[in-house]
PDB file of C-alpha atoms in Angstrom:
ATOM      1  CA  MET A 777      13.726   7.739   1.520  1.00 77.00           C
ATOM      2  CA  THR A 778      17.380   8.658   1.571  1.00 82.00           C
ATOM      3  CA  SER A 779      19.329  10.377  -1.314  1.00 86.00           C
ATOM      4  CA  ASN A 780      20.660   6.937  -2.378  1.00 87.00           C
ATOM      5  CA  ASP A 781      17.088   5.492  -2.664  1.00 93.00           C
ATOM      6  CA  THR A 782      17.275   3.347   0.448  1.00 90.00           C
ATOM      7  CA  ILE A 783      14.732   3.426   3.240  1.00 91.00           C
ATOM      8  CA  THR A 784      15.231   4.654   6.802  1.00 91.00           C
ATOM      9  CA  CYS A 785      12.548   4.011   9.395  1.00 90.00           C
ATOM     10  CA  TRP A 786      12.259   4.847  13.079  1.00 89.00           C
ATOM     11  CA  GLY A 787       9.699   4.647  15.962  1.00 92.00           C
ATOM     12  CA  ASN A 788       7.886   1.596  17.195  1.00 88.00           C
ATOM     13  CA  ASN A 789       9.548  -1.556  15.756  1.00 91.00           C
ATOM     14  CA  TYR A 790       7.648  -4.108  17.885  1.00 87.00           C
ATOM     15  CA  ILE A 791       7.160  -6.529  15.060  1.00 88.00           C
ATOM     16  CA  GLY A 792       9.790  -5.215  12.598  1.00 88.00           C
ATOM     17  CA  GLN A 793       7.766  -2.557  10.816  1.00 92.00           C
ATOM     18  CA  ALA A 794      10.742  -0.108  11.111  1.00 92.00           C
ATOM     19  CA  ASP A 795      13.264  -2.544   9.829  1.00 90.00           C
ATOM     20  CA  PRO A 796      13.281  -2.328   6.011  1.00 93.00           C
ATOM     21  CA  PRO A 797      15.046  -4.841   3.867  1.00 92.00           C
ATOM     22  CA  GLU A 798      18.131  -3.802   1.922  1.00 94.00           C
ATOM     23  CA  GLY A 799      17.701  -2.581  -1.596  1.00 95.00           C
ATOM     24  CA  THR A 800      16.742   0.513  -3.626  1.00 96.00           C
ATOM     25  CA  TYR A 801      13.228   1.940  -3.654  1.00 96.00           C
ATOM     26  CA  LYS A 802      11.114   4.595  -5.288  1.00 97.00           C
ATOM     27  CA  SER A 803       8.497   5.078  -2.485  1.00 97.00           C
ATOM     28  CA  VAL A 804       7.491   3.870   0.962  1.00 97.00           C
ATOM     29  CA  THR A 805       4.255   3.807   2.977  1.00 97.00           C
ATOM     30  CA  ALA A 806       3.624   2.838   6.564  1.00 95.00           C
ATOM     31  CA  GLY A 807       0.626   1.263   8.141  1.00 92.00           C
ATOM     32  CA  SER A 808       0.087   0.620  11.868  1.00 88.00           C
ATOM     33  CA  TRP A 809       1.839  -2.744  11.954  1.00 88.00           C
ATOM     34  CA  HIS A 810       3.347  -3.127   8.470  1.00 93.00           C
ATOM     35  CA  THR A 811       5.390  -1.098   5.961  1.00 95.00           C
ATOM     36  CA  CYS A 812       5.424  -1.485   2.100  1.00 96.00           C
ATOM     37  CA  ALA A 813       7.568   0.047  -0.580  1.00 97.00           C
ATOM     38  CA  ILE A 814       7.985   0.095  -4.356  1.00 97.00           C
ATOM     39  CA  ALA A 815      11.380  -1.224  -5.345  1.00 97.00           C
ATOM     40  CA  SER A 816      13.463   0.190  -8.091  1.00 97.00           C
ATOM     41  CA  ASN A 817      12.061  -2.480 -10.363  1.00 98.00           C
ATOM     42  CA  ASP A 818       8.418  -1.389  -9.679  1.00 98.00           C
ATOM     43  CA  THR A 819       7.606  -4.507  -7.571  1.00 97.00           C
ATOM     44  CA  ILE A 820       6.099  -4.149  -4.065  1.00 97.00           C
ATOM     45  CA  THR A 821       7.920  -5.386  -0.978  1.00 95.00           C
ATOM     46  CA  CYS A 822       6.217  -5.418   2.408  1.00 94.00           C
ATOM     47  CA  TRP A 823       7.554  -6.366   5.905  1.00 93.00           C
ATOM     48  CA  ALA A 824       6.409  -6.857   9.531  1.00 90.00           C
ATOM     49  CA  ASN A 825       2.825  -7.971  10.296  1.00 75.00           C
ATOM     50  CA  PRO A 826       2.315 -11.379   8.699  1.00 67.00           C
ATOM     51  CA  SER A 827      -1.443 -11.528   8.966  1.00 68.00           C
ATOM     52  CA  GLY A 828      -2.017 -10.872   5.308  1.00 69.00           C
ATOM     53  CA  LYS A 829      -0.940  -7.265   5.248  1.00 70.00           C
ATOM     54  CA  THR A 830       2.444  -8.153   3.879  1.00 77.00           C
ATOM     55  CA  ASP A 831       1.283 -10.522   1.152  1.00 85.00           C
ATOM     56  CA  ALA A 832       1.939  -8.172  -1.664  1.00 89.00           C
ATOM     57  CA  PRO A 833       0.800  -9.149  -5.172  1.00 92.00           C
ATOM     58  CA  GLU A 834       3.273  -9.972  -7.956  1.00 94.00           C
ATOM     59  CA  GLY A 835       3.727  -7.733 -10.907  1.00 97.00           C
ATOM     60  CA  THR A 836       4.677  -4.087 -11.373  1.00 98.00           C
ATOM     61  CA  HIS A 837       2.998  -1.193  -9.658  1.00 98.00           C
ATOM     62  CA  LYS A 838       2.953   2.644  -9.905  1.00 98.00           C
ATOM     63  CA  SER A 839       2.042   3.394  -6.306  1.00 98.00           C
ATOM     64  CA  VAL A 840       1.228   1.838  -2.924  1.00 98.00           C
ATOM     65  CA  THR A 841      -0.661   2.999   0.171  1.00 98.00           C
ATOM     66  CA  ALA A 842      -0.910   1.409   3.529  1.00 96.00           C
ATOM     67  CA  GLY A 843      -3.976   1.676   5.796  1.00 94.00           C
ATOM     68  CA  THR A 844      -4.098   0.463   9.398  1.00 92.00           C
ATOM     69  CA  GLN A 845      -4.412  -3.193   8.526  1.00 91.00           C
ATOM     70  CA  HIS A 846      -4.728  -3.206   4.699  1.00 94.00           C
ATOM     71  CA  THR A 847      -2.757  -2.112   1.706  1.00 95.00           C
ATOM     72  CA  CYS A 848      -3.730  -0.999  -1.794  1.00 98.00           C
ATOM     73  CA  ALA A 849      -1.707  -0.285  -4.930  1.00 98.00           C
ATOM     74  CA  ILE A 850      -2.151   0.905  -8.476  1.00 98.00           C
ATOM     75  CA  THR A 851      -0.862  -1.617 -10.948  1.00 98.00           C
ATOM     76  CA  SER A 852       1.059  -0.815 -14.145  1.00 97.00           C
ATOM     77  CA  ASN A 853      -2.198  -0.891 -16.054  1.00 98.00           C
ATOM     78  CA  ASP A 854      -3.839   1.591 -13.678  1.00 98.00           C
ATOM     79  CA  THR A 855      -6.166  -0.837 -11.894  1.00 98.00           C
ATOM     80  CA  ILE A 856      -6.347  -1.079  -8.118  1.00 98.00           C
ATOM     81  CA  THR A 857      -5.388  -4.210  -6.119  1.00 97.00           C
ATOM     82  CA  CYS A 858      -5.776  -4.426  -2.283  1.00 97.00           C
ATOM     83  CA  TRP A 859      -4.892  -6.993   0.347  1.00 94.00           C
ATOM     84  CA  GLY A 860      -4.937  -7.465   4.064  1.00 92.00           C
ATOM     85  CA  ASP A 861      -7.844  -7.052   6.548  1.00 92.00           C
ATOM     86  CA  ASN A 862     -11.208  -6.670   4.806  1.00 94.00           C
ATOM     87  CA  SER A 863     -13.500  -6.448   7.846  1.00 94.00           C
ATOM     88  CA  TYR A 864     -15.211  -3.380   6.427  1.00 97.00           C
ATOM     89  CA  GLY A 865     -14.836  -3.962   2.711  1.00 97.00           C
ATOM     90  CA  GLN A 866     -11.754  -1.765   2.578  1.00 97.00           C
ATOM     91  CA  THR A 867      -9.955  -4.084   0.168  1.00 96.00           C
ATOM     92  CA  ASP A 868     -12.979  -4.501  -2.240  1.00 97.00           C
ATOM     93  CA  ALA A 869     -11.568  -2.138  -4.829  1.00 96.00           C
ATOM     94  CA  PRO A 870     -13.773  -1.103  -7.756  1.00 96.00           C
ATOM     95  CA  GLU A 871     -13.050  -2.143 -11.218  1.00 96.00           C
ATOM     96  CA  GLY A 872     -11.816   0.324 -13.809  1.00 98.00           C
ATOM     97  CA  THR A 873      -8.721   2.554 -14.100  1.00 98.00           C
ATOM     98  CA  HIS A 874      -7.517   5.004 -11.488  1.00 98.00           C
ATOM     99  CA  LYS A 875      -4.929   7.847 -11.155  1.00 98.00           C
ATOM    100  CA  SER A 876      -4.355   7.562  -7.338  1.00 98.00           C
ATOM    101  CA  VAL A 877      -5.384   5.610  -4.250  1.00 98.00           C
ATOM    102  CA  THR A 878      -5.044   6.273  -0.531  1.00 98.00           C
ATOM    103  CA  ALA A 879      -5.874   3.957   2.371  1.00 97.00           C
ATOM    104  CA  GLY A 880      -7.398   5.036   5.733  1.00 96.00           C
ATOM    105  CA  THR A 881      -8.156   3.138   8.928  1.00 94.00           C
ATOM    106  CA  ASP A 882     -11.032   1.005   7.611  1.00 96.00           C
ATOM    107  CA  HIS A 883     -11.716   2.589   4.262  1.00 97.00           C
ATOM    108  CA  THR A 884      -9.966   3.427   0.958  1.00 98.00           C
ATOM    109  CA  CYS A 885     -10.513   6.191  -1.607  1.00 98.00           C
ATOM    110  CA  ALA A 886      -9.266   6.666  -5.162  1.00 98.00           C
ATOM    111  CA  ILE A 887      -9.367   9.168  -7.994  1.00 98.00           C
ATOM    112  CA  THR A 888     -10.745   7.531 -11.114  1.00 98.00           C
ATOM    113  CA  SER A 889      -9.291   8.056 -14.627  1.00 97.00           C
ATOM    114  CA  ASN A 890     -12.181  10.488 -15.289  1.00 97.00           C
ATOM    115  CA  ASP A 891     -11.285  12.573 -12.224  1.00 98.00           C
ATOM    116  CA  THR A 892     -14.041  11.557  -9.891  1.00 98.00           C
ATOM    117  CA  ILE A 893     -13.524  10.324  -6.364  1.00 98.00           C
ATOM    118  CA  THR A 894     -14.708   6.862  -5.235  1.00 97.00           C
ATOM    119  CA  CYS A 895     -14.518   5.400  -1.717  1.00 97.00           C
ATOM    120  CA  TRP A 896     -15.184   1.976  -0.280  1.00 98.00           C
ATOM    121  CA  GLY A 897     -15.027   0.365   3.156  1.00 96.00           C
ATOM    122  CA  ASP A 898     -16.363   1.735   6.464  1.00 94.00           C
ATOM    123  CA  ASN A 899     -18.507   4.711   6.060  1.00 85.00           C
ATOM    124  CA  SER A 900     -19.856   5.139   9.667  1.00 51.00           C
TER     125      SER A 900
END
């Protein structure tokens, strides 16, 4: 993130993951082959890998996190939505409200609204 709320990326740009669209943003997260950001209007924009990892849901969101091949976000009503590769159940988000979420390689974890940690996906 730059001081004027634009995104600068560098490194491997094999499929465009380091080539952000123009616009102003609040946050950015990078997966292995895709990148996502929350725009200034609280919508999610993703770019690069077209195999489901960049199919961001509509609506407004508070945060977004990119795993290796999946992405999760906290919606404006504090629920979690995930998309992308689900080979290990890493996009099968639990119901309920959450304070934060973070995506790993093949798993995802979140802090619930009552301050407990819950994880799903690959546990091997």
